[in-house]
Short mmCIF file of C-alpha atoms in Angstrom, two decimals:
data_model
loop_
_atom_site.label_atom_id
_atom_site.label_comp_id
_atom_site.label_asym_id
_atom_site.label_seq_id
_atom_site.Cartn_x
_atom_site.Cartn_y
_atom_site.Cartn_z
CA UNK A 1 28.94 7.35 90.01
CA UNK A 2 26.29 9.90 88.46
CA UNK A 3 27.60 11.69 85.65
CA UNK A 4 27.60 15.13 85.76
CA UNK A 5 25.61 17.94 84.53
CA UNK A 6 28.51 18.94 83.28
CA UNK A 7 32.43 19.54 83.14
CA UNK A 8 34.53 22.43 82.84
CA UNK A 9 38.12 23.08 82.79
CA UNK A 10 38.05 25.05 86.02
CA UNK A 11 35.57 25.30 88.75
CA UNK A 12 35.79 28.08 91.27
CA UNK A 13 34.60 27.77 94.72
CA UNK A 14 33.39 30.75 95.85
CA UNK A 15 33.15 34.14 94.43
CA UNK A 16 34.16 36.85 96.38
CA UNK A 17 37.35 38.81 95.36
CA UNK A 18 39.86 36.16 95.07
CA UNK A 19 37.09 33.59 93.18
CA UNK A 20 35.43 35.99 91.08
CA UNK A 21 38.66 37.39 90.01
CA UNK A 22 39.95 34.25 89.26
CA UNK A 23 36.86 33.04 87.22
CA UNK A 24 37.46 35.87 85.10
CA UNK A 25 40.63 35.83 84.45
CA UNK A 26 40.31 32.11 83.41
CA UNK A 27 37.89 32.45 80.94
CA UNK A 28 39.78 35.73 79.72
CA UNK A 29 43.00 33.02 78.96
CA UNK A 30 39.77 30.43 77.08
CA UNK A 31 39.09 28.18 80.00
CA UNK A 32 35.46 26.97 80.09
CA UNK A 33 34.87 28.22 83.43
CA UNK A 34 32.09 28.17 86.11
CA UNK A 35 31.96 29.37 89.86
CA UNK A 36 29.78 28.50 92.65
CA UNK A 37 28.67 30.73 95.33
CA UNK A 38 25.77 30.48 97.89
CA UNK A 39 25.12 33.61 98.27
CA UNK A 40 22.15 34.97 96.20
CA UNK A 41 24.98 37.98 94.99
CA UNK A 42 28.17 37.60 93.54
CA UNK A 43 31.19 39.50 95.31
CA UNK A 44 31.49 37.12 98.85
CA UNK A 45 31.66 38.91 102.18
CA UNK A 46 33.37 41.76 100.63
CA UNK A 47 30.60 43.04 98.30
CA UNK A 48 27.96 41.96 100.44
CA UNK A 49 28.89 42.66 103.88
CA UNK A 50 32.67 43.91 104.73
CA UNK A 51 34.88 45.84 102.34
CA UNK A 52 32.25 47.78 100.23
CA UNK A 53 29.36 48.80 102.96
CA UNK A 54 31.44 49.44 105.39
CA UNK A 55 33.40 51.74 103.51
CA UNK A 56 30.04 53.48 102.36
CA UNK A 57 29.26 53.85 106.29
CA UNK A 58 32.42 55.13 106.78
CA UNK A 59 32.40 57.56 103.97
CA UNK A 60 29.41 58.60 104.93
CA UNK A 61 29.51 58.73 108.87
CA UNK A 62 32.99 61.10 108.27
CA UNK A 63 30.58 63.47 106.07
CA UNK A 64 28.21 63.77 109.21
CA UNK A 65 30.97 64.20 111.50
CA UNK A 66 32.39 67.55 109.22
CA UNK A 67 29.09 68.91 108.46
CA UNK A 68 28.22 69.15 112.39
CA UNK A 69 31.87 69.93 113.58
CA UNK A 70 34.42 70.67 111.12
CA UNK A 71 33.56 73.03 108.17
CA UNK A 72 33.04 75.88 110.56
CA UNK A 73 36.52 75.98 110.60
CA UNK A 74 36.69 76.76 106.62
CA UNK A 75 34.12 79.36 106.90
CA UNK A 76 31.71 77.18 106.35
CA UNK A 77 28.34 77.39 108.67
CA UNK A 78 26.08 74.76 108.66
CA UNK A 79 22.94 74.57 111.39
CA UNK A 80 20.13 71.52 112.33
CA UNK A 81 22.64 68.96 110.78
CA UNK A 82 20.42 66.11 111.55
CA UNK A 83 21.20 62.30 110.94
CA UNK A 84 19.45 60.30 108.87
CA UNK A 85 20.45 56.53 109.42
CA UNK A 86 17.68 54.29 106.98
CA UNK A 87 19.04 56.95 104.62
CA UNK A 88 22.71 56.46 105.35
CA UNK A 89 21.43 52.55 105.38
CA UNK A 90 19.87 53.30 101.85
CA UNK A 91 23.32 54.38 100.67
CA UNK A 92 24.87 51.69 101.80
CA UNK A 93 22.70 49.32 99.91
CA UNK A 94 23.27 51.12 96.80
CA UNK A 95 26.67 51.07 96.44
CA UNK A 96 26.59 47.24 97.67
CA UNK A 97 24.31 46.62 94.63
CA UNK A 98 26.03 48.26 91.93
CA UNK A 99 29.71 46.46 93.01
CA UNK A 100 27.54 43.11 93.08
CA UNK A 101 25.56 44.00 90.24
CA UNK A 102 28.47 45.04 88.53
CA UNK A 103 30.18 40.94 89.40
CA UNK A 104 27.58 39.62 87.46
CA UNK A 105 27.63 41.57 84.40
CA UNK A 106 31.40 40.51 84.10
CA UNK A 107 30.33 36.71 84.66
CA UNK A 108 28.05 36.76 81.85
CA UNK A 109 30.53 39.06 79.56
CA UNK A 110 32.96 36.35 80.17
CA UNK A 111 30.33 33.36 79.55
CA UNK A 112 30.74 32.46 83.17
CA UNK A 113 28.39 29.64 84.32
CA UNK A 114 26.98 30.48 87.30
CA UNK A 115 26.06 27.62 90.25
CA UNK A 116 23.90 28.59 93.01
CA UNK A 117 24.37 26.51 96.25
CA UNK A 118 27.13 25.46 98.37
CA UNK A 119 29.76 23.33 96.54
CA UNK A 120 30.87 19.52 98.54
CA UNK A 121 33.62 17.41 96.92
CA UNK A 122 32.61 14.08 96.07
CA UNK A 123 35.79 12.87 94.96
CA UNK A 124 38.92 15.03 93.74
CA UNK A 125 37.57 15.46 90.27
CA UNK A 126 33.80 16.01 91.22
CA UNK A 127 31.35 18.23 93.41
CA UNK A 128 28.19 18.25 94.21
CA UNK A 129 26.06 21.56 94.17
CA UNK A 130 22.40 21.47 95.62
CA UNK A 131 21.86 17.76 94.35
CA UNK A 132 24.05 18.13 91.05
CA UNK A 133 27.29 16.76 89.77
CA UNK A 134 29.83 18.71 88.24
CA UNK A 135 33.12 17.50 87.07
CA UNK A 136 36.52 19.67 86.04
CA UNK A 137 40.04 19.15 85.74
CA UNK A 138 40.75 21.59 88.03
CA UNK A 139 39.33 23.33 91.20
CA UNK A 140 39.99 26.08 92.90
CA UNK A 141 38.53 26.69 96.46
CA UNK A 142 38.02 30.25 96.97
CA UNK A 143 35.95 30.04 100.39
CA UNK A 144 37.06 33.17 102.17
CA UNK A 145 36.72 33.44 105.98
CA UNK A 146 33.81 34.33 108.33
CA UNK A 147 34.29 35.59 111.61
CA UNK A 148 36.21 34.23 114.89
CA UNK A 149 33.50 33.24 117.95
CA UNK A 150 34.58 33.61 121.68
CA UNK A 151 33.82 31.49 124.26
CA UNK A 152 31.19 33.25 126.12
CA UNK A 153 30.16 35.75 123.99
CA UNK A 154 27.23 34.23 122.09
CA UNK A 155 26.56 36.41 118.65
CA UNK A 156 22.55 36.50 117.90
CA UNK A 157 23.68 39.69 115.00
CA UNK A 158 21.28 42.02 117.03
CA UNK A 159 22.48 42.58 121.06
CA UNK A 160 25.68 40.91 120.36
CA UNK A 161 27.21 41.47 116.71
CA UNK A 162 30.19 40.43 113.91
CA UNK A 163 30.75 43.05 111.29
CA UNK A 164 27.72 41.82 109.70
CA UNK A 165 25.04 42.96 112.73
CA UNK A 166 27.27 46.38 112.97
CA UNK A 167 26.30 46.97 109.10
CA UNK A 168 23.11 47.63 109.70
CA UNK A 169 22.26 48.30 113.03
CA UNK A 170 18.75 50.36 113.31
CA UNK A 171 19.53 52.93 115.78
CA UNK A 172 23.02 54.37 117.18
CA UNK A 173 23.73 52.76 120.28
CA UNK A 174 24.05 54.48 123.56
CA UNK A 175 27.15 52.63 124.14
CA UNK A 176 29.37 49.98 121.87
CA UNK A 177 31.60 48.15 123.46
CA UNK A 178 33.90 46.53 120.76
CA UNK A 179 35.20 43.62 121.52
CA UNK A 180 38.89 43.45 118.98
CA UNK A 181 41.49 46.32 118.47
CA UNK A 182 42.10 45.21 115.01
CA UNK A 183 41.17 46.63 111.73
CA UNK A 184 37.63 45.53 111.50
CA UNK A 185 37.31 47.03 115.41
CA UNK A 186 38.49 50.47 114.88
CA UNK A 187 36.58 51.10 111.82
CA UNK A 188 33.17 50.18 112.43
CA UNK A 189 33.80 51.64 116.06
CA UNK A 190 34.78 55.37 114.31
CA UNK A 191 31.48 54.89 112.51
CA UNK A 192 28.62 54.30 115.09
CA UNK A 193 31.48 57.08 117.58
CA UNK A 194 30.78 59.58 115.04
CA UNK A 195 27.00 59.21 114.82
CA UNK A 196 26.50 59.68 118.12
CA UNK A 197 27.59 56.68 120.19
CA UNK A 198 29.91 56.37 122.91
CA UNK A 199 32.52 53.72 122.07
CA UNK A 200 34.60 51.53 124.34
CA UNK A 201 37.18 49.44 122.63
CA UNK A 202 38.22 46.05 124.82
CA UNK A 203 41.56 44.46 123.68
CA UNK A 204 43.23 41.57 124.96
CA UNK A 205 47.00 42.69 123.71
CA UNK A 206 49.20 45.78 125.08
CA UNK A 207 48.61 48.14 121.99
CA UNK A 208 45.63 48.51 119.18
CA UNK A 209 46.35 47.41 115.50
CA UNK A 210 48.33 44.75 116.57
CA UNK A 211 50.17 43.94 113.45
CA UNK A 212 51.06 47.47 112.63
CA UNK A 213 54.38 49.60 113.30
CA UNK A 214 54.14 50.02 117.16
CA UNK A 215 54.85 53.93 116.48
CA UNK A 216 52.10 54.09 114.55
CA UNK A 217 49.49 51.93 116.67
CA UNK A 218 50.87 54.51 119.25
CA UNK A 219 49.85 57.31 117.99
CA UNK A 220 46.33 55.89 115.99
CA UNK A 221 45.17 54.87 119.87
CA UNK A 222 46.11 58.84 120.83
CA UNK A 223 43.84 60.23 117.88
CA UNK A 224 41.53 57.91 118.30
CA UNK A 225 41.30 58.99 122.12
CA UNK A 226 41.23 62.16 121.12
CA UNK A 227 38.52 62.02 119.14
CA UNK A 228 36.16 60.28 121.90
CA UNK A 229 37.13 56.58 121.77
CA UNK A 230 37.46 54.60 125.02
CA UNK A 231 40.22 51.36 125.46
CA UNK A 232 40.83 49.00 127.85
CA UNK A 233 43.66 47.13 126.65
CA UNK A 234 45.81 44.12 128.10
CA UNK A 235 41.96 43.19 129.00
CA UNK A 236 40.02 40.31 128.18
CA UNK A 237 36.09 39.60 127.98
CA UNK A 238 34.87 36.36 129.85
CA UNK A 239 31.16 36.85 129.42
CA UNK A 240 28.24 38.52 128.10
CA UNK A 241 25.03 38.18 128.91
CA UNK A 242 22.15 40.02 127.37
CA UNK A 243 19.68 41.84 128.68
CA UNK A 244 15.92 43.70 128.45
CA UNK A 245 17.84 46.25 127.96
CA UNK A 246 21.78 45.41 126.77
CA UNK A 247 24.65 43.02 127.61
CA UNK A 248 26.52 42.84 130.43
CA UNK A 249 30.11 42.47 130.14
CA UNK A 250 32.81 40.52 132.49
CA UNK A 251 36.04 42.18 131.87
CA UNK A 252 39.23 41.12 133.25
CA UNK A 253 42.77 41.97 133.09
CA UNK A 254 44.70 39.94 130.52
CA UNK A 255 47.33 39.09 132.87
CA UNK A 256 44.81 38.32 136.28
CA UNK A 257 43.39 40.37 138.47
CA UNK A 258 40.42 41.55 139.31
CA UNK A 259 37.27 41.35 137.18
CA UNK A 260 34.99 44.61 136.11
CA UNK A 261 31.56 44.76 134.47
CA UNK A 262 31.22 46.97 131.54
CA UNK A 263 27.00 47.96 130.30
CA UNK A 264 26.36 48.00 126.59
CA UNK A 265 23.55 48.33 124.91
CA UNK A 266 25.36 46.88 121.48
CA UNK A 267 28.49 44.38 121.56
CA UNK A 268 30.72 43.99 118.34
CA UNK A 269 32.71 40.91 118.26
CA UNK A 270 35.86 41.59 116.20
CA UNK A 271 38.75 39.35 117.41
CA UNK A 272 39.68 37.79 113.68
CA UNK A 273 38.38 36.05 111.07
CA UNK A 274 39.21 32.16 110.48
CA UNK A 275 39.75 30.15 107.04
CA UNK A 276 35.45 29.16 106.04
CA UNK A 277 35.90 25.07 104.96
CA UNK A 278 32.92 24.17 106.72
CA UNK A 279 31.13 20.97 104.54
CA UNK A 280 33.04 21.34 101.38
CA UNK A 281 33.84 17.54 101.71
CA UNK A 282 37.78 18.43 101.91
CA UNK A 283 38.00 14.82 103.30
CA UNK A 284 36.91 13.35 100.60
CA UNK A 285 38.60 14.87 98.05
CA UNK A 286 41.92 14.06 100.56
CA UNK A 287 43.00 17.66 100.82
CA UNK A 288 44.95 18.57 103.79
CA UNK A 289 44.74 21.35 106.35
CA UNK A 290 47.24 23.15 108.36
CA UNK A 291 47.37 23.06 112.05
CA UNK A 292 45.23 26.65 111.83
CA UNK A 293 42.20 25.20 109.77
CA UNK A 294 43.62 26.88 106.17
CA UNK A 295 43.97 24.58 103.24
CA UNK A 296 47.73 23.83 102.89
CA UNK A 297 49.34 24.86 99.45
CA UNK A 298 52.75 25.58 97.86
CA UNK A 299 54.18 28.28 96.57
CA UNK A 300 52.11 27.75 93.18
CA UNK A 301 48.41 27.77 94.98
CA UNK A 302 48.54 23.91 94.61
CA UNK A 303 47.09 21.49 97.57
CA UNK A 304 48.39 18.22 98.23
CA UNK A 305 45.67 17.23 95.25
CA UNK A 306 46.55 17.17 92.01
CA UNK A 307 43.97 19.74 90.06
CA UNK A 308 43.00 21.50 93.72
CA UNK A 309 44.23 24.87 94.27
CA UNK A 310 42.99 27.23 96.74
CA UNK A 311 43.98 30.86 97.67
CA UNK A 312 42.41 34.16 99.53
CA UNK A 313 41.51 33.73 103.05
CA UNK A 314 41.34 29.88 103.40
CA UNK A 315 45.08 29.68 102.56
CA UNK A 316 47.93 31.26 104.58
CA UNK A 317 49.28 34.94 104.38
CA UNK A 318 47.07 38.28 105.14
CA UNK A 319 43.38 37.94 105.14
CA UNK A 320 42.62 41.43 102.21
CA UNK A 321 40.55 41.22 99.41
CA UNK A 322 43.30 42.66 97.51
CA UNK A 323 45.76 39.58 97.89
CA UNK A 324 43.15 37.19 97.44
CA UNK A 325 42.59 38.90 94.04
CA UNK A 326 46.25 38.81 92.55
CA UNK A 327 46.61 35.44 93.78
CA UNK A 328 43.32 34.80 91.64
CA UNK A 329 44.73 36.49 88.96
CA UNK A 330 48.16 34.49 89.00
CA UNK A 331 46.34 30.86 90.03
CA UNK A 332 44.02 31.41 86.86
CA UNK A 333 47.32 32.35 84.47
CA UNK A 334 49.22 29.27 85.98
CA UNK A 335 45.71 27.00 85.01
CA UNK A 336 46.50 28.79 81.79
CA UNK A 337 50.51 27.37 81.26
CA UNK A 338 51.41 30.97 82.30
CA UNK A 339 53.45 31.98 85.34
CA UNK A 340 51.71 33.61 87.43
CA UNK A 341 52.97 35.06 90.39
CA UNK A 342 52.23 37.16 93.68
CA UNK A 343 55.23 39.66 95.84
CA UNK A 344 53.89 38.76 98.99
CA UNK A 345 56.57 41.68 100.08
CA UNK A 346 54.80 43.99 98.59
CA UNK A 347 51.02 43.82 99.74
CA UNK A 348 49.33 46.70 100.93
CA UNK A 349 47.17 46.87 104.14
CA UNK A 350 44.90 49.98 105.23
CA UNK A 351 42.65 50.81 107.99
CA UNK A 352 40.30 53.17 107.20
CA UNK A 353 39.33 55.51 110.39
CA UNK A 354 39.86 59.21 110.15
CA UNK A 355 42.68 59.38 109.53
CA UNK A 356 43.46 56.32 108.05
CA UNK A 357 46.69 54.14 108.43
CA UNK A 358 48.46 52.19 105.40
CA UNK A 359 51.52 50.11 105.73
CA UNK A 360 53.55 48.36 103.30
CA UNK A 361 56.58 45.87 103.88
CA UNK A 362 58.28 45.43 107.35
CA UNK A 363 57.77 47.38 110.38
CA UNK A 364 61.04 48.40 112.83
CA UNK A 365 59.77 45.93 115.25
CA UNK A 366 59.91 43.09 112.52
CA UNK A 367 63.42 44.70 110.92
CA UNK A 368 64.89 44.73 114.76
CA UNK A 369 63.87 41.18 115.67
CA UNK A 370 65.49 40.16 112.53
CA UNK A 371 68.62 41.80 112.74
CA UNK A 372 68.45 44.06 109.36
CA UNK A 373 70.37 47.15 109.54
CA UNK A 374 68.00 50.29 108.62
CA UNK A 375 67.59 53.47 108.63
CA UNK A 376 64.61 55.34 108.71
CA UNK A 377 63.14 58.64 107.82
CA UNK A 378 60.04 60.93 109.21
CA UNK A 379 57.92 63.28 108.18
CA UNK A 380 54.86 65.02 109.85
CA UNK A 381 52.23 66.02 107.47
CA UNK A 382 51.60 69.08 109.67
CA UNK A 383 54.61 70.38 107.89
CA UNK A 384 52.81 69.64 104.25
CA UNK A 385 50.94 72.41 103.24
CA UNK A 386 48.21 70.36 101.26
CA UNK A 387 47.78 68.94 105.05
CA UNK A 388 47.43 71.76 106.19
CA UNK A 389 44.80 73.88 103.95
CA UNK A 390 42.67 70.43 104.37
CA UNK A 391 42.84 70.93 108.50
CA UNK A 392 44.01 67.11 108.30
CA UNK A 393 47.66 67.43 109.95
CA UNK A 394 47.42 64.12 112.24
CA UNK A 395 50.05 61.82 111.11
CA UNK A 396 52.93 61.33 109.44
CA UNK A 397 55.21 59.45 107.11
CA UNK A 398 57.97 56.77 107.72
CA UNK A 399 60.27 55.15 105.27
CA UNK A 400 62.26 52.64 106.29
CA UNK A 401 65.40 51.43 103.93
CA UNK A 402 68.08 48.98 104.29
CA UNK A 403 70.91 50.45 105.69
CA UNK A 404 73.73 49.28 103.18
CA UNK A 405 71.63 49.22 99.73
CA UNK A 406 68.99 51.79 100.97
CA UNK A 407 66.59 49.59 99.39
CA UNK A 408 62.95 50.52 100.76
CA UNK A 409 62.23 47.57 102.83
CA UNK A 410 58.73 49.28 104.45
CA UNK A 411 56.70 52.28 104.54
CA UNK A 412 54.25 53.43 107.49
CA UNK A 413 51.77 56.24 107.03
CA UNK A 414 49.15 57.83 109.00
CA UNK A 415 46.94 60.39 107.32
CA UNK A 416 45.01 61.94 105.05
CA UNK A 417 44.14 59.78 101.97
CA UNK A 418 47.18 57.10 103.61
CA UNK A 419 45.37 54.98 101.03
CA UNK A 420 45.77 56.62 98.35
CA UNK A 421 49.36 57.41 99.48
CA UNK A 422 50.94 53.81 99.86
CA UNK A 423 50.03 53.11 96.39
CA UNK A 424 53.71 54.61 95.27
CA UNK A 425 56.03 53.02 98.14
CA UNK A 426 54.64 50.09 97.06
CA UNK A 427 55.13 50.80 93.22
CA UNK A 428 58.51 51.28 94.32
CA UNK A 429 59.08 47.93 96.51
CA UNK A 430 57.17 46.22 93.48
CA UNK A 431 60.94 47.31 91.49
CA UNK A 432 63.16 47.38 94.24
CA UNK A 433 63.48 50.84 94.31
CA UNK A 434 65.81 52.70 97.17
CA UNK A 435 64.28 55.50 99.22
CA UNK A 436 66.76 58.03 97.40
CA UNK A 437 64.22 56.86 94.31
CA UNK A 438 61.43 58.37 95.89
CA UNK A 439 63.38 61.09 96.77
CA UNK A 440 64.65 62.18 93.53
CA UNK A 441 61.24 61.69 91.71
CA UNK A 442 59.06 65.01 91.66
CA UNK A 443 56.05 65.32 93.10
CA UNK A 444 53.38 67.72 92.44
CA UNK A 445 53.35 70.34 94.94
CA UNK A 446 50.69 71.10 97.23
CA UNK A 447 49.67 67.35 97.51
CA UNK A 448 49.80 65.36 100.15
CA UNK A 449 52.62 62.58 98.29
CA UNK A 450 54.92 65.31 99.07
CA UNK A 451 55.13 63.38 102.84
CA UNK A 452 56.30 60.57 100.78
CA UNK A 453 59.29 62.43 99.17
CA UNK A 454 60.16 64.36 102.21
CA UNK A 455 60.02 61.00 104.53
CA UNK A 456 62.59 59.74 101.59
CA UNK A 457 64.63 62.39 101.84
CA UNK A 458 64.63 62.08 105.90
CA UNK A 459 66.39 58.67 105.59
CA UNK A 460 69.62 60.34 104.60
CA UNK A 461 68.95 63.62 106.69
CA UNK A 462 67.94 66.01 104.29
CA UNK A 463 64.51 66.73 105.02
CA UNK A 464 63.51 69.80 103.29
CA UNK A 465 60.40 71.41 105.45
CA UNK A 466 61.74 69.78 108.95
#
């Protein structure tokens, strides 16, 4: 066998948020510690090409959308509001390069080796990385995800996009047709809708947002309607083929029937994302997969391998940059004969349209089916008055607690700054805490969190302001 180039006490497969954290961390707790990523960045798909530039695009794309429609209504006159995309673009690219830039500072603050190329297992102890061998007593495989393909819809990132292509598209399409209710749908769909495009979302299930409260994916597809968006749901693509001037679409109804053709000039393919293992030699180290493709592991991040952990995407649980980092985090402490640990109860999701939705813990749909006893408590924000001096009343709040301990057991909001706003409920499910916590805690008044106490307060009746 060659020997290696060298040998560390952890290497880390990949460094977007869960690998990068983890890296860190490790050498924080004196691990000799390297990472490999092929990308020429640090930071994975988030940095580079999902979390971070879409939110810039969406940041930005809402700023358009109030400077040509909404500040009249503040007093506020603005005329020739013109859009500038390669300088939307340029902002984009900015704020990718400082996050990535910012990755490897920390990599060499924490004497991080480095490893450019893609990793392949040799053996259990060993990998190879563009012709070297590296050894380690421990691995963790941090590969993320990349993006679900459908059978007839052939991506080429220009006619027919993922996320990536819809990052950096040079001119707003006439008409997008996005193919995928889900998160990554519905966001990069509000941003080429609000630069001009007409948007038609195509969704094979009943309801958008899938996975959320069905109140709330209720009321997100009757804003987003409202706004200008287009569905067809319970509908399925079966083709697309591209054109001089487009792709044309073969649409048909989930459940049979007959088939339409929808025109596009741009396609985005959003139906998922699926664990990335692709040539990392998995076989030959002898670690085993799940009947989905993600790298089996127990509660401890550990595969059937001794010394191979993996967690983030590739593993089971929700695919967010924000789990993959605290499992990171806890995988990198228990390397470190500490015990780390992740509440998968309590892990935030939010989808950031205008407004955005943020969730937290079980949904009534999840709390019916499995026979919990709750009660739960509303509250519009167009009874907040910070809601309302912002013009941004769509929405509302939901708290749902156990109906014996009133222990919070999930939290729902659509809004203004939702993002911001979940950040407490889950503080609170973090400790357990009932809803009559939230509601006895003071909030500053006018903000928005006030929702949050008032939806407490709504589980036992006594709304305030409703």
């Amino acid at each position: 066998m060659t020997e290696p180039a060298a040998t560390y006490d952890l290497i880390v497969i990949g460094a977007g948020p869960g690998g990068y954290v983890a890296a860190i961390r490790a050498a924080q707790l004196g691990l000799k510690t390297a990472c490999v990523e092929k990308m020429p960045t640090l930071g994975g798909t988030c940095l580079n090409i999902g979390c971070i530039p879409s939110k810039a695009l969406l940041h930005a794309s809402e700023r358009f959308e109030e400077a040509g429609h909404s500040l009249a209504a503040f007093g506020i006159k603005v005329a020739g509001v013109e859009l500038d995309l390669p300088g939307m673009m340029g902002h984009k690219d900015k704020v990718v390069k400082a996050n990535t830039d910012g990755v490897d500072f920390l990599f060499k603050k924490n004497k991080i080796d480095r490893l450019l190329g893609t990793a392949r297992f040799t053996a259990k102890d060993r990998i190879e990385v563009e012709g070297k061998s590296y050894a380690a007593k421990n691995f963790v495989i941090a590969t993320g995800s990349d993006s679900t393909p459908l059978k007839g819809v052939e991506v080429d990132e220009t006619r027919i996009v993922t996320s990536t292509g819809a990052l950096s598209l040079p001119e707003v399409p006439k008409h997008l047709v996005v193919i995928g209710g889900g998160v990554i749908g519905l966001e990069l769909g509000s941003v080429w809708s609000r630069l001009g495009a007409k948007v038609t979302v195509v969704e094979f299930l009943d309801r958008i947002l899938p996975t959320n409260d069905g109140e709330v994916s209720k009321q997100m597809q009757r804003i987003l309607t409202k706004q200008g968006m287009a569905f067809k749901l319970g509908s399925k693509v079966t083709s697309a083929t591209k054109t001089d001037t487009g792709v044309t679409l073969t649409v048909e109804p989930a459940k049979g029937g007959d088939a339409e053709t929808i025109e596009a000039d741009v396609v985005l393919l959003s139906i998922g994302r699926r664990p990335y293992t692709d040539g990392l030699g998995l076989d030959a180290a002898g670690v085993e997969l799940d009947e989905r493709g993600r790298v089996k592991t127990d509660r401890h991040f550990r595969t059937n391998v001794e010394g191979i952990y993996a967690i983030g995407d590739v593993i089971a649980g929700p695919m967010l940059a924000h789990k993959a980092e605290d499992e990171g985090v806890a995988v990198a402490e228990i390397l470190a004969g500490q015990a780390g640990h992740v509440n998968y109860d309590a892990i935030p999701s939010v989808v950031y349209t205008w407004p955005e939705v943020a969730s937290v813990g079980r949904s009534e749909e999840e709390l019916k089916q499995a026979g919990v006893a709750y009660k739960a408590g509303k509250f519009p924000f167009l009874a907040n008055g910070k809601a309302r001096a912002m013009n941004a009343t769509d929405g509302f709040v939901k708290v749902l607690a156990d109906a014996k301990t009133d222990r919070v057991l999930g939290v729902h909001i659509i809004g203004a700054e939702a993002g911001i706003l979940i950040a407490e409920c889950v503080l609170a499910m973090e400790f357990g805490a009932s809803a009559e916590d939230i509601a006895r805690t003071c909030h500053a008044h006018p903000t928005l969190s006030e929702a949050v106490k008032e939806a407490a307060l709504a589980v036992d009746g006594r709304a305030i302001h409703i």
